[in-house]
Structures are given as structure tokens and as C-alpha cells.
GROMACS .gro file of C-alpha atoms in nm:
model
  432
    1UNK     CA    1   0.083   8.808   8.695
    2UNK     CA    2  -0.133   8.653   8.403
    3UNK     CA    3  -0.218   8.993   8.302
    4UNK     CA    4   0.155   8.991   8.177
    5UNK     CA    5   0.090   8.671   7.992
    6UNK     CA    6  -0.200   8.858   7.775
    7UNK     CA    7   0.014   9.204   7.756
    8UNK     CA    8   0.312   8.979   7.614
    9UNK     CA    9   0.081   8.786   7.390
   10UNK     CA   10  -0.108   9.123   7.260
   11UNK     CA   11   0.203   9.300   7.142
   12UNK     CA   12   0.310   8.909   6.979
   13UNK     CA   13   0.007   8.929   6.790
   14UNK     CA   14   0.083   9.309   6.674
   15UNK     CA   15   0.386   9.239   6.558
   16UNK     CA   16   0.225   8.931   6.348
   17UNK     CA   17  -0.024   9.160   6.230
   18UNK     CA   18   0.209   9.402   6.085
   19UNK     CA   19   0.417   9.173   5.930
   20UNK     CA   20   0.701   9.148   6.134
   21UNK     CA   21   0.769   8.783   6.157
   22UNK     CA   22   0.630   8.428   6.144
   23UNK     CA   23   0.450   8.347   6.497
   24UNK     CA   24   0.735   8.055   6.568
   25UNK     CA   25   0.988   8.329   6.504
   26UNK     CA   26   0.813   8.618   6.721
   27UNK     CA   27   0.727   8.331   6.979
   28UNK     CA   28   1.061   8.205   7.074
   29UNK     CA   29   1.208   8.450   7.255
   30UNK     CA   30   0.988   8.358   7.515
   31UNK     CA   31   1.043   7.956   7.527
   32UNK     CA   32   1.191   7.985   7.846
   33UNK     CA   33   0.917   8.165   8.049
   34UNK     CA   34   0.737   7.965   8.293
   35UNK     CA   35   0.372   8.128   8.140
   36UNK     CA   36   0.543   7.942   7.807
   37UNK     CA   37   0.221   7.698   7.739
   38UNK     CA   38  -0.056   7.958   7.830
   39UNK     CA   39   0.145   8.214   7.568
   40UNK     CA   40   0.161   7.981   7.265
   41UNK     CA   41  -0.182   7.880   7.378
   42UNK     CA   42  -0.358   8.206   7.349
   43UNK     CA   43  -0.138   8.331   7.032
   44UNK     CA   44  -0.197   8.019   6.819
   45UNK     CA   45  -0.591   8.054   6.885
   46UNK     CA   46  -0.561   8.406   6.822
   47UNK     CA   47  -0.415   8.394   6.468
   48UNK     CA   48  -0.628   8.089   6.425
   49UNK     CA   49  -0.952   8.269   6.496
   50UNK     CA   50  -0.881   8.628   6.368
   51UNK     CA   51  -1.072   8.701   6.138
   52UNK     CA   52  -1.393   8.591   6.327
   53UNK     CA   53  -1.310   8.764   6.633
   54UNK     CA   54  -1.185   9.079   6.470
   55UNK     CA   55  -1.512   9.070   6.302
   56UNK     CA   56  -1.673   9.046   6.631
   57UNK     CA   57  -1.475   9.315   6.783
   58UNK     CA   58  -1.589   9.549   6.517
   59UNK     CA   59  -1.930   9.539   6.627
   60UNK     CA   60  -1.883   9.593   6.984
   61UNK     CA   61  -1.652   9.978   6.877
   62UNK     CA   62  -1.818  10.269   6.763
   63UNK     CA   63  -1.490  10.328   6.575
   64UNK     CA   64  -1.193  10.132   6.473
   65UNK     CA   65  -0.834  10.146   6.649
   66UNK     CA   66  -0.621  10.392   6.509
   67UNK     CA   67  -0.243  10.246   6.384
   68UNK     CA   68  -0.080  10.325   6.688
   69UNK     CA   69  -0.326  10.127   6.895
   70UNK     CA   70  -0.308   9.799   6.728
   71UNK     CA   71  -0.161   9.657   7.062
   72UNK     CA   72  -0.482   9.718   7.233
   73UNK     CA   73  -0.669   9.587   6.948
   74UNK     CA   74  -0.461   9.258   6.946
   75UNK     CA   75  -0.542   9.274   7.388
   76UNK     CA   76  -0.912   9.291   7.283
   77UNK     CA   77  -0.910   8.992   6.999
   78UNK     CA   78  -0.728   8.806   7.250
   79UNK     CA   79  -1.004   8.854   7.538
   80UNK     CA   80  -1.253   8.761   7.305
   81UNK     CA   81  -1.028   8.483   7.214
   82UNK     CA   82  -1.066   8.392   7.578
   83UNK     CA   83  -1.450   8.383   7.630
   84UNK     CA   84  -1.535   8.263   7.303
   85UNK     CA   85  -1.282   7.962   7.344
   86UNK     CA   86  -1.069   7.913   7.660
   87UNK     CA   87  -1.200   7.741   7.981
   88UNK     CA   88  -1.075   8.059   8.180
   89UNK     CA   89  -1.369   8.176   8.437
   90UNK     CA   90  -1.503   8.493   8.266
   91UNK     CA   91  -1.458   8.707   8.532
   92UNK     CA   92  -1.066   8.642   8.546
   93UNK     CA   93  -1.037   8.634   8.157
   94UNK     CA   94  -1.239   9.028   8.112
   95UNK     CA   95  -1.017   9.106   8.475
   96UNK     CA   96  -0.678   9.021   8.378
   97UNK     CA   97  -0.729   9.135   7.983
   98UNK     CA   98  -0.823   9.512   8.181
   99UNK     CA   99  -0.507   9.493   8.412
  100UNK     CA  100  -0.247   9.400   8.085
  101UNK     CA  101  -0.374   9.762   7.937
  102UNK     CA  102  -0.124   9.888   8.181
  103UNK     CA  103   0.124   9.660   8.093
  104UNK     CA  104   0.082   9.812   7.741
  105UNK     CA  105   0.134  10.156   7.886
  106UNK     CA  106  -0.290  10.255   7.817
  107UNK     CA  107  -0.481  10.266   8.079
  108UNK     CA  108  -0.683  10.529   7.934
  109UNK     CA  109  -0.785  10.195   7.772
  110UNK     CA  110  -0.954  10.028   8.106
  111UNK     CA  111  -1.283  10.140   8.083
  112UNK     CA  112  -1.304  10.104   7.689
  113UNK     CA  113  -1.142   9.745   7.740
  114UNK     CA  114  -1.400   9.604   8.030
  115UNK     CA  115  -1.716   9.785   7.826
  116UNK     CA  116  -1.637   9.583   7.512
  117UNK     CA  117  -1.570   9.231   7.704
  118UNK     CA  118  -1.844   9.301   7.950
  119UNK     CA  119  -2.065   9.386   7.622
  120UNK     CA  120  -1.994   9.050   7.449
  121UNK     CA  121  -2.095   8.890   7.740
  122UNK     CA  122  -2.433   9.014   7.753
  123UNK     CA  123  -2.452   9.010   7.400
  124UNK     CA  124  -2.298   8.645   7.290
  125UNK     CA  125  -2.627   8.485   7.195
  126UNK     CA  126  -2.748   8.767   6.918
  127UNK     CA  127  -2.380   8.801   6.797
  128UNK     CA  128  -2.278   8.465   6.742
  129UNK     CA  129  -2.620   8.365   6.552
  130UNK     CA  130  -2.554   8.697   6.335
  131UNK     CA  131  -2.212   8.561   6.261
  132UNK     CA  132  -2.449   8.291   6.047
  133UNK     CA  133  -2.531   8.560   5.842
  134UNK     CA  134  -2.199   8.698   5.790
  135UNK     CA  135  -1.935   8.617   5.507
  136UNK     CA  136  -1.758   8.258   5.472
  137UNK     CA  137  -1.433   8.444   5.496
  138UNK     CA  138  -1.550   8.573   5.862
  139UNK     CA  139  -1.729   8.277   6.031
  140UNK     CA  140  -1.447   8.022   5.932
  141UNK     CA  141  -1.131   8.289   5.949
  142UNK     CA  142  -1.002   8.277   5.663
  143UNK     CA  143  -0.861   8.599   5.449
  144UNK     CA  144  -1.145   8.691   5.172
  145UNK     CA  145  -0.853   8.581   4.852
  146UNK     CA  146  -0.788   8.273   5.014
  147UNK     CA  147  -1.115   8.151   5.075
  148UNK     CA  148  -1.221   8.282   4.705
  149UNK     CA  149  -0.897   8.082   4.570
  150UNK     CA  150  -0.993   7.738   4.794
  151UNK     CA  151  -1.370   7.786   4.655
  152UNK     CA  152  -1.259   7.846   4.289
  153UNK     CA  153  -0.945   7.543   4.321
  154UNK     CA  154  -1.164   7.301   4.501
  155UNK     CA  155  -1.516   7.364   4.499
  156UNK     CA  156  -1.643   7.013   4.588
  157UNK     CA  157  -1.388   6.997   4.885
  158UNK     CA  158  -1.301   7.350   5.040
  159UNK     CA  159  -1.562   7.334   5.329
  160UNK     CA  160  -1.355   7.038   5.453
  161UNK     CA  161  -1.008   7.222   5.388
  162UNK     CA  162  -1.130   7.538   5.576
  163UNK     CA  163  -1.282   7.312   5.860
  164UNK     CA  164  -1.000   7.112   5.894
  165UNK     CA  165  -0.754   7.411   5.902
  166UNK     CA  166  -0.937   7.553   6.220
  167UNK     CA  167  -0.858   7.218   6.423
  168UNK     CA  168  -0.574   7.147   6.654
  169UNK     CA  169  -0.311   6.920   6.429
  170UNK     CA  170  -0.269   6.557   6.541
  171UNK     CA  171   0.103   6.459   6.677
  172UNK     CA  172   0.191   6.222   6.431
  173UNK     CA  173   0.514   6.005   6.462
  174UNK     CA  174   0.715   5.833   6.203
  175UNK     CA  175   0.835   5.517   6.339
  176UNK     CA  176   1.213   5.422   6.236
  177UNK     CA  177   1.135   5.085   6.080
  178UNK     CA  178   1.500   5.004   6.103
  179UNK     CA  179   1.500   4.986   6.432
  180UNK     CA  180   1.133   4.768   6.489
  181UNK     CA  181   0.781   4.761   6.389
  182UNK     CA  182   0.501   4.993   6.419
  183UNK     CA  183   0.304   4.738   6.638
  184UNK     CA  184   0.636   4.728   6.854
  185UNK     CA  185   0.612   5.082   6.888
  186UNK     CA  186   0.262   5.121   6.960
  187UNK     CA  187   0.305   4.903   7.241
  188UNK     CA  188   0.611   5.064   7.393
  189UNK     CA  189   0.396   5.374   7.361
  190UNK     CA  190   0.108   5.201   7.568
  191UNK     CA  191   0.343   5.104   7.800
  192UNK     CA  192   0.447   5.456   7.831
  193UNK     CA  193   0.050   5.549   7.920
  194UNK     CA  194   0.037   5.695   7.551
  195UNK     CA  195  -0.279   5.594   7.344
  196UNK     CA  196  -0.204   5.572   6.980
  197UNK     CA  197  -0.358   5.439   6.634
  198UNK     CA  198  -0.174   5.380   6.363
  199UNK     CA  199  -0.208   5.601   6.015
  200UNK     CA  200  -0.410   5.472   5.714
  201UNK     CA  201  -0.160   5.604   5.440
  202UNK     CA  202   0.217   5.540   5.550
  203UNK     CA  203   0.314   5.206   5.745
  204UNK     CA  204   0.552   5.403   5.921
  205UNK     CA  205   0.288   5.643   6.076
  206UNK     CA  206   0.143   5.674   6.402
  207UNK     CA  207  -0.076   5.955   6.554
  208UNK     CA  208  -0.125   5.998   6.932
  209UNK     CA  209  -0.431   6.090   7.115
  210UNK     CA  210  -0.259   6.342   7.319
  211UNK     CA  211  -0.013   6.581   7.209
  212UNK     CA  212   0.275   6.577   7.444
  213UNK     CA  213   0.642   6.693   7.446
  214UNK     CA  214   0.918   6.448   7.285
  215UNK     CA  215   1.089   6.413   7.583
  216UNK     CA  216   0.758   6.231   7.704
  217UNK     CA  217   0.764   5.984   7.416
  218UNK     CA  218   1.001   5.688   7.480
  219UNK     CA  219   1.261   5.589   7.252
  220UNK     CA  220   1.294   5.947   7.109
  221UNK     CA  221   1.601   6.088   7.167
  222UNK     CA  222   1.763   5.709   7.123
  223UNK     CA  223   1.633   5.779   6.763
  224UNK     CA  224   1.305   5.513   6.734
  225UNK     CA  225   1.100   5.804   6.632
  226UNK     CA  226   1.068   6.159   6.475
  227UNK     CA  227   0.753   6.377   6.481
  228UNK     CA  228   0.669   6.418   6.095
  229UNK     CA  229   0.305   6.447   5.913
  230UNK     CA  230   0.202   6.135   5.737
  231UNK     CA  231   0.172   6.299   5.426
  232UNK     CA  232   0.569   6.378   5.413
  233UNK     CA  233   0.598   6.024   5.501
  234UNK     CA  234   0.472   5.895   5.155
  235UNK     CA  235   0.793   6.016   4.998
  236UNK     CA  236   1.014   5.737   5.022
  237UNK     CA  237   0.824   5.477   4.900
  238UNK     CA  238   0.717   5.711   4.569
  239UNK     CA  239   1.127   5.731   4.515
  240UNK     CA  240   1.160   5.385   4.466
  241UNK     CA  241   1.516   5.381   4.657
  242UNK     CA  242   1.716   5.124   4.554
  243UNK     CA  243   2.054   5.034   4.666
  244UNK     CA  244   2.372   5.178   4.500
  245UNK     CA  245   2.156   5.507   4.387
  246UNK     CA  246   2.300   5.869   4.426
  247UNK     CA  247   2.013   6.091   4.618
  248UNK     CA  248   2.009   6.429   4.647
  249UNK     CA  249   1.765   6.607   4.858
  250UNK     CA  250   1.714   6.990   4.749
  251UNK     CA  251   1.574   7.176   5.030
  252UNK     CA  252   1.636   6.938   5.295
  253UNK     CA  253   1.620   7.147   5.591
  254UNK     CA  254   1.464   7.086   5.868
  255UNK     CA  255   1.579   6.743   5.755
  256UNK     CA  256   1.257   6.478   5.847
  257UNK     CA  257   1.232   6.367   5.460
  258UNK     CA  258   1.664   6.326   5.381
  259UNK     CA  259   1.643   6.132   5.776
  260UNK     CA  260   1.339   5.884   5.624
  261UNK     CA  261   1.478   5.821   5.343
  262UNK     CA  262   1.790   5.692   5.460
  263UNK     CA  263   1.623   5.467   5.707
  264UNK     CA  264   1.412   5.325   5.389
  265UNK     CA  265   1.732   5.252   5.218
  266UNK     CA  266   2.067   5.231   5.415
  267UNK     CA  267   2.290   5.134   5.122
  268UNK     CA  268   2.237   5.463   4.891
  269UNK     CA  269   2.571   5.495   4.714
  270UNK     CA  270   2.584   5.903   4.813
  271UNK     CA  271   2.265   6.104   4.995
  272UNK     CA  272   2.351   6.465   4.927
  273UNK     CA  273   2.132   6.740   5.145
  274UNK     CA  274   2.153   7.083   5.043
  275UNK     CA  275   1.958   7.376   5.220
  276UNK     CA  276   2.049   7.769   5.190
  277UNK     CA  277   2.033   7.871   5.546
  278UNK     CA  278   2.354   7.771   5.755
  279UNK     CA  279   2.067   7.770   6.063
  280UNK     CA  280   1.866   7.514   5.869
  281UNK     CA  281   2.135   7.291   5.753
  282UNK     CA  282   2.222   7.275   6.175
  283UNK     CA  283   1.888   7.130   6.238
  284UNK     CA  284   1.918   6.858   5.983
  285UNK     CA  285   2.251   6.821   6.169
  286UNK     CA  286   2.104   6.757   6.470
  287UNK     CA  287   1.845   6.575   6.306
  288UNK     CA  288   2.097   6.315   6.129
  289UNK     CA  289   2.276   6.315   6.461
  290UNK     CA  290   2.018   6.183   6.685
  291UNK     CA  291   1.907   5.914   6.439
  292UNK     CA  292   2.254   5.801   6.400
  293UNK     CA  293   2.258   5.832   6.004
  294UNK     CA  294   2.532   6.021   5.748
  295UNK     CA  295   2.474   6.240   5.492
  296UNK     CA  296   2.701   6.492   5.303
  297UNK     CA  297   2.535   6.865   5.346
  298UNK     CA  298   2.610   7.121   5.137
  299UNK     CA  299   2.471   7.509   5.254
  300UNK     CA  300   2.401   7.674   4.857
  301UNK     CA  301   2.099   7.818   4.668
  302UNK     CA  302   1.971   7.472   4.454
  303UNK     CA  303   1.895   7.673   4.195
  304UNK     CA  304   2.249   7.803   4.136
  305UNK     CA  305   2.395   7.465   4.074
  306UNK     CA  306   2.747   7.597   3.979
  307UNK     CA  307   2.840   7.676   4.349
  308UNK     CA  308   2.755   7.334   4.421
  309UNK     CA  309   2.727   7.072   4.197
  310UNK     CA  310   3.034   6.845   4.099
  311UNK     CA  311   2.850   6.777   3.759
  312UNK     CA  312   2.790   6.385   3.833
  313UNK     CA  313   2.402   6.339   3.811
  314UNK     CA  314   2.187   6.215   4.068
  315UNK     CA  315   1.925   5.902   3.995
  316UNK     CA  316   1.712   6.079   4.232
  317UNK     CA  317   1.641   6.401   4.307
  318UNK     CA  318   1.364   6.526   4.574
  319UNK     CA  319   1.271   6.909   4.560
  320UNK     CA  320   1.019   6.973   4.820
  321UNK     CA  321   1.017   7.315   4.714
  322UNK     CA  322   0.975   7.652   4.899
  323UNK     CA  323   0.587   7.738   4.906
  324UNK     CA  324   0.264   7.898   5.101
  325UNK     CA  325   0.251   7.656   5.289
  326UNK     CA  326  -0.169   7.681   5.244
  327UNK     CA  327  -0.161   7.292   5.353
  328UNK     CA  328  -0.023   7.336   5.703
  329UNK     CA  329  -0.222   7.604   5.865
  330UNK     CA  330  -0.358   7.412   6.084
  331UNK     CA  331  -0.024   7.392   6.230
  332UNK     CA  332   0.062   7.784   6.128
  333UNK     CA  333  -0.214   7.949   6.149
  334UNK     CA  334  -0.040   8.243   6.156
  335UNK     CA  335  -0.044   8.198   5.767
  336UNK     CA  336  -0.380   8.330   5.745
  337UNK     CA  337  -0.278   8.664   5.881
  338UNK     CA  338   0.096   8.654   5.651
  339UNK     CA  339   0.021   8.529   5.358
  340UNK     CA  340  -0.055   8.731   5.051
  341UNK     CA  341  -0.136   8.640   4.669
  342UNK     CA  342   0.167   8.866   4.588
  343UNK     CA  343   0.395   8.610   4.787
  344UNK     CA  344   0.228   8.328   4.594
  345UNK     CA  345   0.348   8.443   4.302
  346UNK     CA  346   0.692   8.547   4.406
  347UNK     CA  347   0.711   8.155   4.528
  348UNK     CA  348   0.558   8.023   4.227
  349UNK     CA  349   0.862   8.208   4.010
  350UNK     CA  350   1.114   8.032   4.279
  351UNK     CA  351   0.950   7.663   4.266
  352UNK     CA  352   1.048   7.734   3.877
  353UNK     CA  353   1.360   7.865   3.880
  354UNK     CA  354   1.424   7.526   4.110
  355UNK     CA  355   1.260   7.312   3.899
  356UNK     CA  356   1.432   7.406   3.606
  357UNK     CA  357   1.801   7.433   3.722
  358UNK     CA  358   1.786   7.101   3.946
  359UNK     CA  359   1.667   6.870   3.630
  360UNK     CA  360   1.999   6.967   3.475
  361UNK     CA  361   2.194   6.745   3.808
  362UNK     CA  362   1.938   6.432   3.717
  363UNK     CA  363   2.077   6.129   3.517
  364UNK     CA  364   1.857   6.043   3.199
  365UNK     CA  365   1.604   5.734   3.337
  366UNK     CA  366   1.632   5.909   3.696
  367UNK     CA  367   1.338   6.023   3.881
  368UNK     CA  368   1.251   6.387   4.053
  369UNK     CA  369   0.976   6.397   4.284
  370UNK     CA  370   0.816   6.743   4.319
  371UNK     CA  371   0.617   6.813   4.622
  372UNK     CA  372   0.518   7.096   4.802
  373UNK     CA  373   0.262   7.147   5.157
  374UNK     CA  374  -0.017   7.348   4.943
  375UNK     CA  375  -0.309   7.292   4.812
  376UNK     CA  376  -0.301   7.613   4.571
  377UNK     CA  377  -0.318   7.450   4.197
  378UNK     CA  378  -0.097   7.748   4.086
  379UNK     CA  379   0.180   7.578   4.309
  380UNK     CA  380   0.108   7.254   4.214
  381UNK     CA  381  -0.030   7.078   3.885
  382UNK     CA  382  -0.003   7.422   3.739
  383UNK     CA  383   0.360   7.478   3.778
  384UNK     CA  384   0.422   7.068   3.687
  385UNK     CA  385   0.181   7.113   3.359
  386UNK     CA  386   0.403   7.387   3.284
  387UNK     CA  387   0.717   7.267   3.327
  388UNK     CA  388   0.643   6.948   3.087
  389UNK     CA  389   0.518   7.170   2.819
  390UNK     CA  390   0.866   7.366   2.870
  391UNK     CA  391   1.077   7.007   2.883
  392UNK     CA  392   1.073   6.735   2.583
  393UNK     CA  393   1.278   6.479   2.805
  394UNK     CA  394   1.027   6.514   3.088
  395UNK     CA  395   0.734   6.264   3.170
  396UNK     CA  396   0.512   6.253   3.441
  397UNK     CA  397   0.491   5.888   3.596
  398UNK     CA  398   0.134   5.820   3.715
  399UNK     CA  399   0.117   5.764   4.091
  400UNK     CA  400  -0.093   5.491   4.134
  401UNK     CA  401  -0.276   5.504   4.491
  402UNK     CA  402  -0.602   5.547   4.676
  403UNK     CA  403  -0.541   5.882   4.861
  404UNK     CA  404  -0.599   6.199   4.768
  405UNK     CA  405  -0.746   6.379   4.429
  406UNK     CA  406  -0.605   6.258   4.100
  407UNK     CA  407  -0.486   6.581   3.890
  408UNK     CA  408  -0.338   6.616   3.565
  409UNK     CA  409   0.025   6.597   3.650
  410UNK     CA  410  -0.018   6.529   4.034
  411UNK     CA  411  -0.150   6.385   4.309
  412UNK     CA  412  -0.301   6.595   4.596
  413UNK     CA  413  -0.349   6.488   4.969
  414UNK     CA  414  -0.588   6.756   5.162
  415UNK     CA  415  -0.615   6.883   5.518
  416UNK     CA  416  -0.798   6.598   5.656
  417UNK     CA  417  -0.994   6.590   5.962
  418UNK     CA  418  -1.102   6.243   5.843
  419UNK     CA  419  -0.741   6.062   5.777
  420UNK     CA  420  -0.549   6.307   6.003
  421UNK     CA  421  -0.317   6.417   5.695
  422UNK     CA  422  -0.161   6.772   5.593
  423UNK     CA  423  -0.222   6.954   5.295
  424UNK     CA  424   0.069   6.812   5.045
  425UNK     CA  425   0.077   6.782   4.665
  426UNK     CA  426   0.336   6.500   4.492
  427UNK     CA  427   0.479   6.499   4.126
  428UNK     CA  428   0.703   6.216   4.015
  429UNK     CA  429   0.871   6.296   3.695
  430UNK     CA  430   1.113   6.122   3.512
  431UNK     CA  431   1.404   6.198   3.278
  432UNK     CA  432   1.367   6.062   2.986
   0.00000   0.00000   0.00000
């Protein structure tokens, strides 16, 4: 019954579309399902392609859906979604995409619903070579502010960021150096019949050719590996851990960063991790659990340090702080279809709120490293150039390296196709 596959991912993709949850959230329900893989499959392609195939679909109506029909609208983007990009057969993609109108309780919508798919068919050639002619915003999928913001923040570079978001993200691994070496690894994983290459930034970083599940990779659940970008990686080594140093971590959850850090430096006098959301602080749990490493967890608001803190500073603080996550759509692209400018700003008022209070818990000569996974300067070098103007005993310490763009206050690692990175910004300031 694939046509129930499509039906279930249609009304998914509604919901997304009128703002009714993240796509991880929406999708979970259905982990269990045996049509799991073909689901996530067709509703990550769909939010990752939207805007090009909506764009599409409006040329094959003579009128747009009305409200109440934004099901069968999401069924049509997704058949689209199927010809344009899947390996399905045509003929069983336009078939089964007719049949799930019945699952959707409109099969009015049958002959409507086989006339537009039938009509891209014949039509492919002239409509994808007038989709050269049409906006930036519609042949690379991106929302119109977003793709204005990208052009404005990074005009040298945002072909490459709104490329790079359109791919499939790498599997990267971060090996637990603890344990052995990334060579070690790398064999083990060959052994396994898993080809591998080792990242270019972090020495801890590995990416696989294939993504597969965890429970294929060997070692895992004995704790010689977590899945984790290799941008996030690059935050231990920018700490400069040394033994007998209080840590805190500020929103820790889902806990890769607090877990690396303590495998970089075992003999941290305390490692505090703090997250707001008693379901978050369980995965770090689990997290700290399987790697076999302790760390005190508080659940609390950062920001409202007098719920939490004991009033005994920390010599290092990390706040990878709540944002649009503009650097990871790749692996969200659902973000293109949730995010708004008005939620930029509502974030950009919570980085500083965090920013503010959590200096206040960090000893004078301490460091606090500010990152975030965007690549929207309002985030990033903004909010840091602001908060130094706002703080006399604050100094940005230079990060010296050879990745990334330089900034003012910053350093800034782009969606790379190239290097295999996410999208993540880094600040290291110190108290002075």
C-alpha cells in the first residue's frame, strides 16, 4: 500500500507547512512503520526542494489550492518530488500519488491529480529550462528573505552555502581518542565493509561514504564513537581544557559537545551541563551513559542563574546558544519552510539575554566560547561586536586557524560541499 506511504507523507508535509512542528517532531510518530525509510525519504526531499517544486506546480494549475486543500497540494509537490528526483518508475510514482487522494478523503482530486503529473511529464524539458529564467529563491529553494540575507551577509560565498544546503549531509563520526586512534578506527571501520576518510579540520573526525544506521557501525554502542559534525568538534581544542578547571556547558543538550569535552580532558575538577528541557537533559543522559563519562546536570533556564548557580565561577564556560539554525539545513531542511526573520530576532534577544547573564558565573582570566550553527551575521559577529561594546572586562581572543572566514569578533565555518563541514560560527572571549 505505497499509496499510504505518500497519503501519510502529504498530510506530514501540511502540517510542516502550516507551522505545526519541526519535520523530526511531526516524523516520529511514525519510526516504527515498516514504510519508515521511504517516509523520511520523500518528506526530507520534499521540504528540501519546495520551493522549486511548488513553483513548478504553479504552472501546471489554472488556480491555486484553496486552505483547506493544502493536503492535496503537499500530495502533488510530493509527486513531483518523485519524478523530478526519485528512481521510482513514473508510471508507479503518478499511479500511487492518484490512489493516496483517497487516502486523503478527495477523490474528486483523481483526475486533477493524474492531469498535473501526466502534464509535467510531457512537459519536463520546456519547464525545467524556464526554471533558468526564474528567481534564485525558486531554482535553488530557498525562501526569498533568506536568500536576500545570504546574498547581502556573504556575497562572495552564498552560491556555495545555497548549493551545499541542497545536498545530502555526510555521516560524520567523532572518534573517542581515549579509547584509540583515528587510523585504528578507520581500520576497524574497513573491517566492518565501511569506507571512510578522515576530516581535514578536527583529528577526531571521520566521515563515511555511506550513511548507515549506528547499530551498523562497530564499536558504537561500546562508546568508540558518536555521530557529531566536524565543525562542533573544533570546540575542545579552542577551550584549552586543562586539568583541575571547573567547566560548565550552557545548553548542553543533546549532549555531543559536554561528552567531547570530557574525553579531551578527563581530570576537569567539576563539568557542569545545564539544559532547560527535562527531555533534553535525558538524552545527554543517555549520551554520558553510553560513553561511560560523569557529569553533574542541572535542568534550569541559563539565563536565570539564581535557580541554579552556587555562585563559585567557572574557568570555562561554553554557550552554544539557541539559534536558526541557517547552518544545518542541509540536515533540516525543513528550516527553509519554518523559519522566519521574526524568529531571528526573537533568538537574537535570547543569545543576549544568555550572553549577558552567563558572564556573571565566569572567573576573571576564564574563557567563554560563543558558538552558534548559523551563518546569519546578526547571530554571530553582530551579537559578539555588541556584547564587547556593552562589557569593559570582555576581550575577544583571536582564533588563530586556517578554516573558515576571519570576522571581526569571530570565526565562521560554512556549509561546505568541499570540506564536508556545517554551517557554525565560534567566539572565544575572555574575562578580563
Amino acid at each position: 500500500m505505497t499509496h499510504r506511504t505518500r497519503a501519510t507523507a502529504a498530510l506530514i508535509l501540511a502540517e510542516i507547512l502550516a507551522g505545526k512542528g519541526s519535520l523530526s517532531a511531526v516524523l516520529d510518530p511514525y519510526r516504527e512503520r515498516s514504510d519508515y525509510q521511504l517516509l523520511q525519504e520523500m518528506c526530507f526531499g520534499c521540504c528540501r526542494w519546495f520551493h522549486q517544486l511548488d513553483f513548478l506546480l504553479q504552472q501546471l494549475l489554472s488556480k491555486p489550492f484553496k486552505k483547506k486543500d493544502q493536503d492535496l497540494r503537499s500530495l502533488l509537490v510530493l509527486g513531483l518530488y518523485q519524478l523530478k528526483f526519485m528512481r521510482i518508475p513514473d508510471h508507479a510514482a503518478i499511479n500511487e500519488t492518484v490512489n493516496a487522494t483517497g487516502e486523503l478523503n478527495k477523490r474528486w482530486a483523481r483526475g486533477l491529480s493524474n492531469a498535473v503529473l501526466r502534464n509535467y511529464q510531457r512537459r519536463e524539458v520546456d519547464l525545467l529550462q524556464g526554471m533558468k529564467l526564474a528567481d534564485l529563491s525558486q531554482r535553488e529553494s530557498h525562501p526569498d528573505w533568506l536568500v536576500s540575507t545570504l546574498t547581502d551577509s556573504w556575497p562572495a560565498q552564498f552560491e556555495k552555502i545555497l548549493a551545499a544546503n541542497n545536498r545530502r549531509p555526510p555521516l560524520t563520526l567523532r572518534v573517542n581518542l581515549s579509547r584509540h586512534s583515528r587510523h585504528q578506527f578507520m581500520d576497524k571501520l574497513s573491517r566492518a565493509g565501511l569506507q571512510a576518510r578522515p576530516g581535514q579540520l578536527s583529528p577526531s573526525a571521520i566521515y563515511l561514504d555511506q550513511a548507515v544506521p549506528v547499530s551498523d557501525i562497530p564499536g558504537f554502542f561500546e562508546g568508540e564513537a558518536s555521530v557529531q559534525d566536524e565543525a562542533s568538534q573544533l570546540v575542545p581544542d579552542l577551550l584549552q581544557l586543562t586539568s583541575g578547571l571547573r567547566f560548565l556547558d550552557a545548553c548542553a543538550a543533546p549532549g555531543g559537545k559536554t561528552c567531547h569535552i570530557l574525553e579531551s580532558e578527563d581530570s576537569l575538577t567539576s563539568c557542569v551541563a545545564l539544559d532547560r528541557s527535562p527531555a533534553r537533559l535525558t538524552k545527554i543522559e543517555d549520551n554520558l551513559n553510553r560513553l561511560q563519562l560523569e557529569a553533574s546536570l542541572i535542568c534550569a533556564d541559563g539565563a536565570d542563574i539564581d535557580t541554579w548557580w552556587d555562585g563559585e565561577g567557572f574557568d570555562r564556560i561554553l554557550l552554544d546558544a539557541p539559534c536558526s539554525a541557517s547552518g544545518v539545513i542541509r540536515r533540516h531542511p525543513d528550516i527553509k519552510l519554518l523559519l522566519t526573520p521574526a524568529q531571528v530576532e526573537k533568538l537574537i534577544l535570547e543569545q543576549r539575554r544568555l550572553l549577558r547573564s552567563l558572564w556573571a558565573c565566569l572567573k576573571p582570566g576564564g574563557l567563554l566560547l560563543y558558538t552558534t550553527c548559523s551563518v546569519l551575521p546578526q547571530e554571530n559577529q553582530a551579537q559578539i561586536h555588541r556584547f564587547l561594546g556593552e562589557h569593559g572586562d570582555a576581550k575577544y581572543e583571536g582564533i588563530t586557524a586556517d578554516w573558515g572566514v576571519e570576522c571581526d569578533s569571530g570565526r565562521q565555518l560554512l556549509p561546505s560541499a568541499d570540506i564536508g563541514t556545517d554551517g557554525f560560527f565560534f567566539s572565544l572571549l575572555r574575562k578580563l
